[in-house]
């Protein structure tokens, strides 16, 4: 039985994005990474680390060293036709990959297709796909990440790769009825499912050797990132940062805590933090409560940049949710934010996402100017 947690993730994101009235608040889906992050390519050992990660003050924006997806060197041509059993147990035959549409709620499937060297075949994008090379692709999702069937049919894709985080399912069926092969990819949002994701995508496109090469590349990079981070994680668990992932959309009055098995927990674990949502028994993604904040007592809040901006920075968040002020994170103004299109984009960019969060946690001065407070 498939886990309902990816559906909870999608529901939270769709509710938030659909309810954002202003362009600034709704930019979360298309939020691009910052172009100014001078220390993004440096190792943690080269940076000025804080003495006490739990007592650090102020905000920091995590950012990637580059916005492009580097493809694998393997250029083996697709071997087609190929028949796969997708994540919904459907048998799907793919005969043509010349016009690919890779769409989900986080841009992860598209980044995987580009990393497999098939980016030139991609004909459209979802609103979360915002890395280099995708800017001019037509967007086929409406407000709230719902699929636009008319826009999709106009692109005449020969195969669609998607998952259940984006829909509605009736539109997927409508596209199937139009004769388009649709391969539903597993949508567990975690660091440790990257190999499965790459295998499913590369198999559906008839390029399994490229998939094997990408898995080796990402696994090697992730191992290196985790080893680098391990050098700075406090040995005593009591000294490790207590972290909480908040998803907010101020104009829609949406405030969620992402907890155990949401994907955010694996990101926090990877940087050596303690996911306090898991600690208090918070499963999946649920509306934030004052009681949960009081129980969690996070040292650090982790948020999407546009979400943080939608409430007017941390000061605005505290005005809307006074309980935040009663946490160490609120008292120390300690928040890490990262571009919406990147922070949970598990897949080929996982190693650099983990590094970016770690830099913002252990060397907050290395990041760009934080979005924690509104501009003057």
Coordinates of C-alpha atoms in Angstrom, one line a residue:
X1 CA 0.0 0.0 0.0
X2 CA 1.3 3.4 -1.0
X3 CA 2.1 5.8 1.8
X4 CA -0.4 8.8 2.1
X5 CA 2.3 11.2 3.1
X6 CA 3.2 12.4 -0.4
X7 CA -0.5 13.3 -0.8
X8 CA -0.3 15.3 2.5
X9 CA 2.7 17.1 1.1
X10 CA 0.9 17.9 -2.1
X11 CA -2.2 19.0 -0.2
X12 CA -0.3 21.4 2.0
X13 CA 1.6 22.9 -1.0
X14 CA -1.5 23.1 -3.2
X15 CA -3.6 24.8 -0.5
X16 CA -0.9 27.3 0.2
X17 CA 0.0 28.1 -3.4
X18 CA -3.5 28.3 -4.6
X19 CA -4.5 30.7 -1.8
X20 CA -1.7 33.2 -2.4
X21 CA -3.2 36.3 -3.9
X22 CA -0.2 38.6 -4.4
X23 CA 2.5 37.9 -7.1
X24 CA 5.2 38.1 -4.4
X25 CA 3.5 35.5 -2.2
X26 CA 2.7 33.2 -5.1
X27 CA 6.2 33.3 -6.4
X28 CA 7.1 30.3 -4.2
X29 CA 6.4 27.9 -7.1
X30 CA 8.7 29.7 -9.5
X31 CA 11.1 31.1 -6.9
X32 CA 14.6 31.0 -8.4
X33 CA 17.8 30.5 -6.5
X34 CA 19.7 33.6 -5.6
X35 CA 22.6 34.7 -7.9
X36 CA 24.6 36.0 -4.9
X37 CA 26.1 33.4 -2.7
X38 CA 29.9 33.8 -2.6
X39 CA 30.7 30.9 -0.3
X40 CA 28.3 28.4 -1.8
X41 CA 31.1 26.4 -3.4
X42 CA 33.4 26.3 -0.4
X43 CA 33.9 23.4 2.0
X44 CA 32.6 23.7 5.6
X45 CA 36.2 23.5 6.7
X46 CA 37.0 26.7 4.8
X47 CA 34.2 28.7 6.5
X48 CA 33.9 30.5 9.8
X49 CA 31.9 28.1 11.9
X50 CA 29.8 29.2 14.9
X51 CA 31.0 28.1 18.3
X52 CA 27.6 26.9 19.5
X53 CA 25.1 26.0 16.8
X54 CA 22.2 26.1 19.3
X55 CA 23.0 29.6 20.5
X56 CA 23.7 31.2 17.1
X57 CA 21.5 34.3 16.2
X58 CA 20.1 35.7 13.1
X59 CA 19.0 34.3 9.8
X60 CA 20.7 32.8 6.9
X61 CA 19.6 32.0 3.4
X62 CA 20.9 28.6 2.0
X63 CA 21.9 28.7 -1.6
X64 CA 23.3 26.4 -4.2
X65 CA 26.6 27.1 -6.0
X66 CA 25.0 26.8 -9.4
X67 CA 21.5 26.8 -11.0
X68 CA 22.3 24.3 -13.8
X69 CA 21.9 20.6 -13.8
X70 CA 25.1 18.8 -15.0
X71 CA 24.2 15.8 -17.2
X72 CA 26.0 12.4 -16.9
X73 CA 28.7 11.7 -19.4
X74 CA 26.9 8.6 -20.7
X75 CA 25.2 9.4 -23.9
X76 CA 23.8 5.9 -24.8
X77 CA 20.8 6.3 -27.1
X78 CA 17.4 5.3 -25.8
X79 CA 16.4 1.7 -26.5
X80 CA 12.7 1.7 -27.3
X81 CA 10.1 0.5 -27.1
X82 CA 10.1 -0.2 -23.4
X83 CA 7.3 -1.5 -21.1
X84 CA 7.3 -0.6 -17.4
X85 CA 5.0 -1.1 -14.4
X86 CA 4.7 2.3 -12.9
X87 CA 4.0 3.3 -9.3
X88 CA 0.3 2.9 -9.7
X89 CA 0.8 -0.7 -11.0
X90 CA -0.1 0.3 -14.5
X91 CA 1.6 -1.3 -17.5
X92 CA 2.8 1.5 -19.7
X93 CA 4.5 1.2 -23.1
X94 CA 6.9 4.0 -24.1
X95 CA 7.7 4.1 -27.8
X96 CA 9.0 7.7 -28.3
X97 CA 10.9 10.0 -25.9
X98 CA 11.4 12.9 -28.4
X99 CA 8.9 15.1 -26.5
X100 CA 9.1 14.6 -22.8
X101 CA 7.0 16.3 -20.2
X102 CA 8.3 15.7 -16.6
X103 CA 6.1 17.3 -14.0
X104 CA 5.6 17.1 -10.3
X105 CA 5.2 19.4 -7.3
X106 CA 8.9 19.9 -6.6
X107 CA 10.6 19.9 -10.0
X108 CA 12.5 16.7 -9.0
X109 CA 11.4 14.6 -12.0
X110 CA 12.5 17.3 -14.4
X111 CA 15.8 17.7 -12.8
X112 CA 16.4 14.0 -13.0
X113 CA 15.5 14.0 -16.7
X114 CA 18.0 16.8 -17.3
X115 CA 20.7 15.0 -15.2
X116 CA 20.2 12.0 -17.5
X117 CA 21.1 14.2 -20.4
X118 CA 17.6 14.3 -21.9
X119 CA 16.9 18.0 -21.2
X120 CA 16.8 18.9 -24.9
X121 CA 13.8 16.6 -25.3
X122 CA 11.8 18.3 -22.6
X123 CA 8.9 20.4 -24.0
X124 CA 7.3 21.9 -21.0
X125 CA 7.5 22.3 -17.2
X126 CA 5.7 22.5 -14.0
X127 CA 5.9 25.8 -12.0
X128 CA 8.4 24.4 -9.6
X129 CA 11.0 23.6 -12.3
X130 CA 13.2 26.7 -12.2
X131 CA 16.8 25.7 -12.9
X132 CA 18.9 26.9 -15.9
X133 CA 17.7 25.7 -19.2
X134 CA 14.1 25.6 -18.3
X135 CA 13.3 29.3 -18.3
X136 CA 11.7 29.4 -21.8
X137 CA 9.7 26.2 -21.4
X138 CA 6.0 26.7 -21.3
X139 CA 4.4 26.1 -17.9
X140 CA 1.6 23.5 -17.9
X141 CA 0.4 24.0 -14.4
X142 CA -2.3 26.4 -13.2
X143 CA -2.3 28.2 -9.8
X144 CA -1.9 25.6 -7.1
X145 CA 0.1 23.2 -9.3
X146 CA -3.0 21.7 -11.0
X147 CA -2.4 20.3 -14.5
X148 CA -3.7 22.3 -17.5
X149 CA -4.8 19.6 -20.0
X150 CA -5.2 22.1 -22.8
X151 CA -1.7 23.4 -22.4
X152 CA -0.3 19.9 -22.2
X153 CA -2.1 18.7 -25.3
X154 CA -0.9 21.7 -27.3
X155 CA 2.7 20.5 -26.6
X156 CA 2.0 17.1 -28.0
X157 CA 4.2 15.2 -25.5
X158 CA 5.2 11.6 -26.5
X159 CA 5.6 10.6 -22.9
X160 CA 4.6 12.2 -19.5
X161 CA 6.6 11.4 -16.4
X162 CA 4.7 12.5 -13.2
X163 CA 3.7 11.5 -9.8
X164 CA 0.6 11.8 -7.5
X165 CA 1.8 15.1 -5.9
X166 CA 0.3 16.9 -9.0
X167 CA -3.0 16.4 -10.6
X168 CA -6.0 16.0 -10.5
X169 CA -6.0 12.4 -11.4
X170 CA -9.0 13.0 -13.7
X171 CA -6.7 15.1 -15.9
X172 CA -4.1 12.3 -16.0
X173 CA -6.8 9.9 -17.2
X174 CA -7.9 12.5 -19.8
X175 CA -4.4 12.6 -21.1
X176 CA -4.2 8.8 -21.2
X177 CA -7.4 8.7 -23.1
X178 CA -5.8 11.1 -25.6
X179 CA -3.2 8.4 -26.3
X180 CA -0.3 9.9 -24.3
X181 CA 1.8 7.3 -22.3
X182 CA 1.9 8.4 -18.7
X183 CA 4.4 6.9 -16.3
X184 CA 3.7 7.6 -12.6
X185 CA 6.9 7.8 -10.6
X186 CA 7.2 7.0 -6.9
X187 CA 6.7 10.1 -4.9
X188 CA 8.3 9.4 -1.5
X189 CA 10.1 12.7 -0.7
X190 CA 13.3 11.6 0.9
X191 CA 17.0 11.7 0.4
X192 CA 17.3 8.0 0.4
X193 CA 14.9 7.3 -2.4
X194 CA 17.1 9.0 -5.1
X195 CA 18.3 5.7 -6.5
X196 CA 14.8 4.5 -7.0
X197 CA 13.7 7.7 -8.6
X198 CA 16.6 7.7 -11.1
X199 CA 16.0 4.0 -11.9
X200 CA 12.3 4.5 -12.6
X201 CA 12.9 7.6 -14.8
X202 CA 15.8 6.1 -16.7
X203 CA 14.0 2.8 -17.3
X204 CA 10.9 4.6 -18.6
X205 CA 13.1 6.6 -21.0
X206 CA 14.9 3.5 -22.2
X207 CA 18.3 4.7 -20.9
X208 CA 19.2 2.3 -18.0
X209 CA 22.9 2.7 -18.4
X210 CA 22.6 6.5 -18.0
X211 CA 20.5 5.8 -14.9
X212 CA 23.2 3.6 -13.4
X213 CA 25.8 6.3 -14.1
X214 CA 23.7 9.0 -12.5
X215 CA 23.1 6.9 -9.4
X216 CA 26.8 6.3 -9.0
X217 CA 27.5 10.0 -9.5
X218 CA 24.8 11.2 -7.0
X219 CA 25.6 8.6 -4.4
X220 CA 29.3 9.5 -4.5
X221 CA 28.5 13.2 -4.2
X222 CA 26.1 12.6 -1.3
X223 CA 28.5 10.4 0.5
X224 CA 31.1 13.2 0.2
X225 CA 28.7 15.8 1.4
X226 CA 27.7 13.7 4.4
X227 CA 31.3 13.0 5.3
X228 CA 32.1 16.7 5.1
X229 CA 29.2 17.6 7.4
X230 CA 30.0 14.8 9.8
X231 CA 33.3 16.6 10.7
X232 CA 31.3 19.5 12.2
X233 CA 28.4 17.8 13.8
X234 CA 28.7 18.2 17.6
X235 CA 29.6 14.9 19.2
X236 CA 27.2 15.4 22.1
X237 CA 23.6 15.1 20.9
X238 CA 22.6 17.7 23.5
X239 CA 24.7 20.2 21.5
X240 CA 23.1 19.6 18.2
X241 CA 20.6 22.0 16.7
X242 CA 17.0 21.3 17.3
X243 CA 15.3 22.1 14.0
X244 CA 11.7 22.5 12.8
X245 CA 10.5 22.8 9.2
X246 CA 7.7 25.2 8.7
X247 CA 5.7 25.6 5.6
X248 CA 3.8 28.9 5.5
X249 CA 1.8 31.0 3.0
X250 CA 0.8 34.2 4.8
X251 CA -1.8 35.5 2.4
X252 CA -3.6 32.1 2.5
X253 CA -3.2 31.8 6.3
X254 CA -1.5 28.4 5.8
X255 CA 0.9 27.3 8.5
X256 CA 2.1 23.7 8.5
X257 CA 4.7 21.7 10.3
X258 CA 6.5 19.1 8.3
X259 CA 7.3 16.1 10.5
X260 CA 8.3 12.5 10.4
X261 CA 8.4 10.9 6.9
X262 CA 7.7 14.2 5.2
X263 CA 11.1 14.5 3.6
X264 CA 12.0 17.5 5.7
X265 CA 13.0 15.1 8.5
X266 CA 15.6 13.4 6.3
X267 CA 17.1 16.8 5.3
X268 CA 17.4 17.8 9.0
X269 CA 18.9 14.4 9.9
X270 CA 21.5 14.7 7.0
X271 CA 22.9 18.0 8.4
X272 CA 23.2 16.6 11.9
X273 CA 20.2 18.4 13.4
X274 CA 17.5 17.0 15.6
X275 CA 14.1 17.0 13.9
X276 CA 12.0 18.1 16.8
X277 CA 8.7 17.4 15.0
X278 CA 9.6 13.8 14.9
X279 CA 10.7 14.0 18.6
X280 CA 7.2 15.2 19.6
X281 CA 5.5 12.5 17.5
X282 CA 4.5 14.8 14.6
X283 CA 3.8 12.5 11.7
X284 CA 3.6 13.8 8.1
X285 CA 2.4 17.4 7.6
X286 CA -0.2 19.0 9.8
X287 CA -1.4 22.5 10.6
X288 CA 0.9 24.2 13.0
X289 CA -0.4 24.7 16.6
X290 CA 0.9 26.8 19.5
X291 CA 1.0 23.6 21.6
X292 CA 3.3 21.9 19.0
X293 CA 5.7 24.8 19.0
X294 CA 5.8 24.9 22.8
X295 CA 6.5 21.2 22.9
X296 CA 9.1 21.3 20.1
X297 CA 11.1 24.3 21.3
X298 CA 13.3 24.5 18.1
X299 CA 16.6 26.3 18.1
X300 CA 16.3 26.8 14.3
X301 CA 13.4 27.2 11.9
X302 CA 13.8 25.9 8.4
X303 CA 11.5 27.5 5.8
X304 CA 11.0 28.2 2.1
X305 CA 12.1 31.7 1.1
X306 CA 8.9 32.8 -0.5
X307 CA 6.9 31.4 2.5
X308 CA 9.0 33.4 4.9
X309 CA 8.7 36.5 2.8
X310 CA 4.9 36.0 2.6
X311 CA 4.5 36.7 6.3
X312 CA 6.9 39.6 6.4
X313 CA 10.0 37.7 7.7
X314 CA 10.4 36.2 11.1
X315 CA 9.1 39.4 12.8
X316 CA 5.9 39.1 10.8
X317 CA 5.7 35.4 11.6
X318 CA 5.9 36.1 15.3
X319 CA 3.1 38.7 14.9
X320 CA 0.9 36.2 13.3
X321 CA 1.9 33.2 15.5
X322 CA 3.0 34.6 18.9
X323 CA 4.0 31.2 20.1
X324 CA 7.1 31.4 17.8
X325 CA 8.5 34.1 20.1
X326 CA 8.5 31.6 23.0
X327 CA 10.9 29.3 21.3
X328 CA 14.7 29.6 21.2
X329 CA 14.5 30.2 17.4
X330 CA 12.1 33.1 17.9
X331 CA 14.2 34.6 20.7
X332 CA 17.4 34.3 18.6
X333 CA 15.8 35.3 15.4
X334 CA 17.2 32.0 14.0
X335 CA 15.8 30.9 10.7
X336 CA 17.3 29.2 7.7
X337 CA 15.4 29.8 4.4
X338 CA 16.0 28.4 1.0
X339 CA 14.4 28.8 -2.4
X340 CA 11.1 27.0 -2.7
X341 CA 12.1 25.3 -5.9
X342 CA 15.2 23.8 -4.3
X343 CA 14.8 23.0 -0.6
X344 CA 12.8 19.8 -1.1
X345 CA 13.9 19.0 -4.6
X346 CA 15.4 15.6 -3.7
X347 CA 17.1 13.9 -6.6
X348 CA 20.2 14.9 -8.6
X349 CA 20.6 18.1 -6.5
X350 CA 20.3 16.4 -3.1
X351 CA 24.1 16.6 -2.3
X352 CA 24.2 20.3 -2.9
X353 CA 20.9 21.0 -1.1
X354 CA 22.3 19.2 1.9
X355 CA 25.5 21.2 1.7
X356 CA 23.6 24.4 1.4
X357 CA 21.5 23.8 4.5
X358 CA 24.7 22.7 6.4
X359 CA 26.5 25.9 5.5
X360 CA 23.6 28.0 6.6
X361 CA 23.4 26.1 9.9
X362 CA 27.1 25.8 10.9
X363 CA 28.4 28.9 9.1
X364 CA 25.4 31.3 8.8
X365 CA 27.6 34.2 7.7
X366 CA 28.5 32.3 4.6
X367 CA 25.0 32.6 3.1
X368 CA 23.5 35.6 1.2
X369 CA 21.6 38.3 3.0
X370 CA 18.9 36.5 4.8
X371 CA 15.2 36.8 3.9
X372 CA 14.3 36.6 7.5
X373 CA 13.3 40.2 7.7
X374 CA 11.5 42.3 5.1
X375 CA 13.6 44.8 3.1
X376 CA 13.7 48.3 4.4

